[in-house]
GROMACS .gro file of C-alpha atoms in nm:
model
  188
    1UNK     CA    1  -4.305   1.706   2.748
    2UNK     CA    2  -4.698   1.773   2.814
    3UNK     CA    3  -4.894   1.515   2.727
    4UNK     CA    4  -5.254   1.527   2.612
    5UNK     CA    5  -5.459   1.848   2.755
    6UNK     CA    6  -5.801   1.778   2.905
    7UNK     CA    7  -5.837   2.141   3.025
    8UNK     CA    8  -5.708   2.480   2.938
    9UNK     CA    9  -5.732   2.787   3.131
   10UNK     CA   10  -5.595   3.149   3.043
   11UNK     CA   11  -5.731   3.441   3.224
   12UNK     CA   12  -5.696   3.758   3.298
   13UNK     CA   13  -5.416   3.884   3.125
   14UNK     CA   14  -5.240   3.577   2.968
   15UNK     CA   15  -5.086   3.636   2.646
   16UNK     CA   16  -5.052   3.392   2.303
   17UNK     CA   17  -4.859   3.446   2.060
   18UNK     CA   18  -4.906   3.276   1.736
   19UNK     CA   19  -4.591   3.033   1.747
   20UNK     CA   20  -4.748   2.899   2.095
   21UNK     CA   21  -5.126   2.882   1.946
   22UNK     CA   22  -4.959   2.689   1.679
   23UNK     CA   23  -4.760   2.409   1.916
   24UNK     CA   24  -5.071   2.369   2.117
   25UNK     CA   25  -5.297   2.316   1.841
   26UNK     CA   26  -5.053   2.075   1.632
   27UNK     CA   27  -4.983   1.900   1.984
   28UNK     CA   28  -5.212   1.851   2.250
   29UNK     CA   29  -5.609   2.002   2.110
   30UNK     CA   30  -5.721   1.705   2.000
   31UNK     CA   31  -5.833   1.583   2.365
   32UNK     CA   32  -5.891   1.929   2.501
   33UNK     CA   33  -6.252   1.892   2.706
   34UNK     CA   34  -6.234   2.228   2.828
   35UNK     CA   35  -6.127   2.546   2.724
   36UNK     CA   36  -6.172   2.855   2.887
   37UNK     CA   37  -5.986   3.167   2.860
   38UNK     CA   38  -6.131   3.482   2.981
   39UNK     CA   39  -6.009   3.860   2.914
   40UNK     CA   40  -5.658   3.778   2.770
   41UNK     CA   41  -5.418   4.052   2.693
   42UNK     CA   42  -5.329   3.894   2.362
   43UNK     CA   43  -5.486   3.632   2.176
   44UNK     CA   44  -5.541   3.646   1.755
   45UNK     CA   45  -5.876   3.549   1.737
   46UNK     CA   46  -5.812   3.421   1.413
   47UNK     CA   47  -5.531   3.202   1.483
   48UNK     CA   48  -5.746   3.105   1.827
   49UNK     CA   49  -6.046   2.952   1.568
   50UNK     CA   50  -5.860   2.865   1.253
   51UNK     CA   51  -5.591   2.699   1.467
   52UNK     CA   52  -5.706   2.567   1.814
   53UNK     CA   53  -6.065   2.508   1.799
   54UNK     CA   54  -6.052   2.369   1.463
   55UNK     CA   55  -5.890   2.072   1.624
   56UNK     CA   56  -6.074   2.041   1.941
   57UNK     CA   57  -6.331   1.793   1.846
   58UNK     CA   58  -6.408   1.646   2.154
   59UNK     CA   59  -6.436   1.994   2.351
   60UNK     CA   60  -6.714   2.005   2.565
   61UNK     CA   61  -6.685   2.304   2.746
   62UNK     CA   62  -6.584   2.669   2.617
   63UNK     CA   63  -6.571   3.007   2.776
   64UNK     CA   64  -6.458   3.301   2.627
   65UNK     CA   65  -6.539   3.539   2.832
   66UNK     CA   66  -6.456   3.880   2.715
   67UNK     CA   67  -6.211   3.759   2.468
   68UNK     CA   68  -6.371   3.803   2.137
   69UNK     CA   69  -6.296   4.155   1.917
   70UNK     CA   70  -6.325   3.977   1.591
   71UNK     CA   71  -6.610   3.713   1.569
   72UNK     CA   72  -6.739   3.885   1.242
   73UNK     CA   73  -6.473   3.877   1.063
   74UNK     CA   74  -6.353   3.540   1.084
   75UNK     CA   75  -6.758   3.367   1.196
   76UNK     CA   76  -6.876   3.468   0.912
   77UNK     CA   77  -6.876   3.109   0.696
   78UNK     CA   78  -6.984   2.907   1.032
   79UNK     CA   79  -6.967   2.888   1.397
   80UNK     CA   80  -6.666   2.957   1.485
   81UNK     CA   81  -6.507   2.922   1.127
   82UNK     CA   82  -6.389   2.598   1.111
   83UNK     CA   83  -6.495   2.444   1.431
   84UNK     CA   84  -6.819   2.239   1.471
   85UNK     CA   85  -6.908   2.262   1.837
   86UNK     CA   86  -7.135   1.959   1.816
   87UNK     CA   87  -6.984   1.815   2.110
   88UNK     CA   88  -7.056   2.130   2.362
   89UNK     CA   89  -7.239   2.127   2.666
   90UNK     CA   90  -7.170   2.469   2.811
   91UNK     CA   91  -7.081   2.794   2.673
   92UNK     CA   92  -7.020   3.087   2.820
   93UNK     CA   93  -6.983   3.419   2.546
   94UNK     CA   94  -6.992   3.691   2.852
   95UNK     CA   95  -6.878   4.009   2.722
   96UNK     CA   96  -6.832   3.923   2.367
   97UNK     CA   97  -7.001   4.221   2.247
   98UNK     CA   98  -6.871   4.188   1.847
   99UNK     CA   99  -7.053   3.874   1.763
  100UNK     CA  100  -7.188   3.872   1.420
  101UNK     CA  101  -7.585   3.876   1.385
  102UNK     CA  102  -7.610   3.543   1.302
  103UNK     CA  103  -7.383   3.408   1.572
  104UNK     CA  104  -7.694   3.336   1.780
  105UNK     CA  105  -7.871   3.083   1.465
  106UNK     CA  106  -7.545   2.918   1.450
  107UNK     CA  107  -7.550   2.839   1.791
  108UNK     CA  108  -7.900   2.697   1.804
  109UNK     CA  109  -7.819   2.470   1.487
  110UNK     CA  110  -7.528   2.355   1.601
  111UNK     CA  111  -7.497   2.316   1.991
  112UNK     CA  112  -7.780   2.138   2.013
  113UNK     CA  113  -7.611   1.961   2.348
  114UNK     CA  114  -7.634   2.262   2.520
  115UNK     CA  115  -7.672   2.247   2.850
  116UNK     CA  116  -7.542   2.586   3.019
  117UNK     CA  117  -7.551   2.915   2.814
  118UNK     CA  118  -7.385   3.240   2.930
  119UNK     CA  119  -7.404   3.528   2.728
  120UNK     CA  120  -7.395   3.859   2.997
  121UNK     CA  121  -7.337   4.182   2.870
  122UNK     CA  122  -7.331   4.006   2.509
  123UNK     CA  123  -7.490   4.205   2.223
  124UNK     CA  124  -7.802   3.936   2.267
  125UNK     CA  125  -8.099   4.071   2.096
  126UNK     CA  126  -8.491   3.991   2.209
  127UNK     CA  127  -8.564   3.774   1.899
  128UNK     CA  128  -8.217   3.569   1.998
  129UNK     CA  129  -8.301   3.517   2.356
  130UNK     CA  130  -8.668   3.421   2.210
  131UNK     CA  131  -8.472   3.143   1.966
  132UNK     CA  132  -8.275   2.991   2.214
  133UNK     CA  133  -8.549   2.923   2.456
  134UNK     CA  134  -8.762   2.809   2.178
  135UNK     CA  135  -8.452   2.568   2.048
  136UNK     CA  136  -8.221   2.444   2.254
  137UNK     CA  137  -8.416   2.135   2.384
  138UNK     CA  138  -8.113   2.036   2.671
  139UNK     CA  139  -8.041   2.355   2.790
  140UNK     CA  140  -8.106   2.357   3.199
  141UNK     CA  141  -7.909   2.700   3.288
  142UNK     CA  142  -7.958   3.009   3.097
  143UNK     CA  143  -7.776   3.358   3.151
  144UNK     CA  144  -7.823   3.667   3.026
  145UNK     CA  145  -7.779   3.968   3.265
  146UNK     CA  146  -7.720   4.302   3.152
  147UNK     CA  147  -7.949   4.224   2.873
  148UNK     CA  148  -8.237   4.468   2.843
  149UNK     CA  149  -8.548   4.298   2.655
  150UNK     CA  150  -8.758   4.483   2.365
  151UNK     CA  151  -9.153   4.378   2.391
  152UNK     CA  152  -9.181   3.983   2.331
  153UNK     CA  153  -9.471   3.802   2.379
  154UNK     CA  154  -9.343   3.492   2.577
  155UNK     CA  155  -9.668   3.315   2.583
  156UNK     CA  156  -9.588   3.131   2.299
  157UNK     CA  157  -9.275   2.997   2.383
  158UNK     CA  158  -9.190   2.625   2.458
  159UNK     CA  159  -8.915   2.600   2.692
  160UNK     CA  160  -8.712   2.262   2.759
  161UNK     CA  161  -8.585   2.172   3.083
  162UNK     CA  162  -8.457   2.533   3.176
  163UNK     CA  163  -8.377   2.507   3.561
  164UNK     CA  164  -8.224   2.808   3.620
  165UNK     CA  165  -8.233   3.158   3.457
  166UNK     CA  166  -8.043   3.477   3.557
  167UNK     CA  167  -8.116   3.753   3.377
  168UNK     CA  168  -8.023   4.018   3.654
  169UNK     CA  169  -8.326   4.264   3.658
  170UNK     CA  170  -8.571   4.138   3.399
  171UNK     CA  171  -8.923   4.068   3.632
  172UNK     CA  172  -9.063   3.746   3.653
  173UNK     CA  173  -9.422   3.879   3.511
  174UNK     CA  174  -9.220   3.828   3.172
  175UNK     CA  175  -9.173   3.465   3.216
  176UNK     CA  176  -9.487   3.393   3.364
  177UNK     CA  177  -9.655   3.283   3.046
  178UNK     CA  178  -9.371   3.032   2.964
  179UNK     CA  179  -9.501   2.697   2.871
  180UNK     CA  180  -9.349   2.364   2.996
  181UNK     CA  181  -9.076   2.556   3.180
  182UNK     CA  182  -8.915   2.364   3.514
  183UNK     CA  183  -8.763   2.671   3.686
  184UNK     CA  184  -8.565   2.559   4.018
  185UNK     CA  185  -8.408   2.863   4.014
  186UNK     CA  186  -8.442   3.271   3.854
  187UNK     CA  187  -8.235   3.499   3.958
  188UNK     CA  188  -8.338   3.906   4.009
   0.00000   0.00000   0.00000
């Protein structure tokens, strides 16, 4: 018998099938800390929010890297659906290129612990990446690569205690009129 789950890892290929989803959600979610499944073969997104992340209450970290065909369908009434995501402190939505348009406001009004944010090749828009500087007071590493900015006047922004941003090609003469911003690290 397993007993309670502080971490969870499925990658590359691992496969769910609803009967599983369904004894690890009724079992062992409630103390799950971290999740993080990345490019799975199989996994019903539905069943993965409605079931599993509905109970994880005390998660902290979640990466879904890749894993996401769905989000609109089933984000639609609130981040993801029925979970509240309160409690996280990184999250990492790499490759998650269906997320609804208003995946990005739900993020900034509810993970507003957020420490780490990963959204690479996501479908991250200027006016999001704009928002979640602006908003997510905690946040210390930020990364979008792959993301190609429209014109934004950053000037105006007030950035919390960002440390480190990666954006993979964007040129620092963009962030050189952020306010307030402690940058230890940027990555080209």
């Amino acid at each position: 018998m397993i007993g309670p789950l502080n971490s969870l890892h499925l990658n590359d290929g691992a496969r769910l099938i609803p009967e599983i989803l369904q004894i690890l959600s009724n079992k062992h979610f409630e103390s799950l800390k971290t999740f993080h499944i990345v490019s799975p073969d199989f996994v019903d997104d539905e069943e993965l929010f409605k079931g599993l992340l509905s109970k994880s209450k005390n998660l902290k970290k979640l990466t879904l890297d890749g894993s996401i065909s769905t989000w609109s369908r089933i984000s639609s009434g609130g981040f993801y659906s029925n979970f509240e995501g309160t409690n996280l402190t990184y999250l990492n939505i790499s490759r998650c290129s269906k997320l609804p348009p208003n995946f990005y406001d739900q993020v900034i009004n509810t993970c507003r612990k957020l420490k780490t944010f990963k959204a690479l090749s996501s479908n991250l828009k200027t006016e999001n990446a704009a928002s979640i500087l602006n908003s997510l007071q905690n946040l210390e590493y930020l990364d979008f690569a792959n993301f190609i900015l429209d014109s934004i006047n950053f000037k105006f922004l007030r950035v919390g205690p960002v440390r480190d941003i990666n954006d993979n090609g964007l040129g620092w003469s963009l962030f050189g009129n952020i306010e307030n911003a402690i940058l230890e690290t940027y990555v080209l």
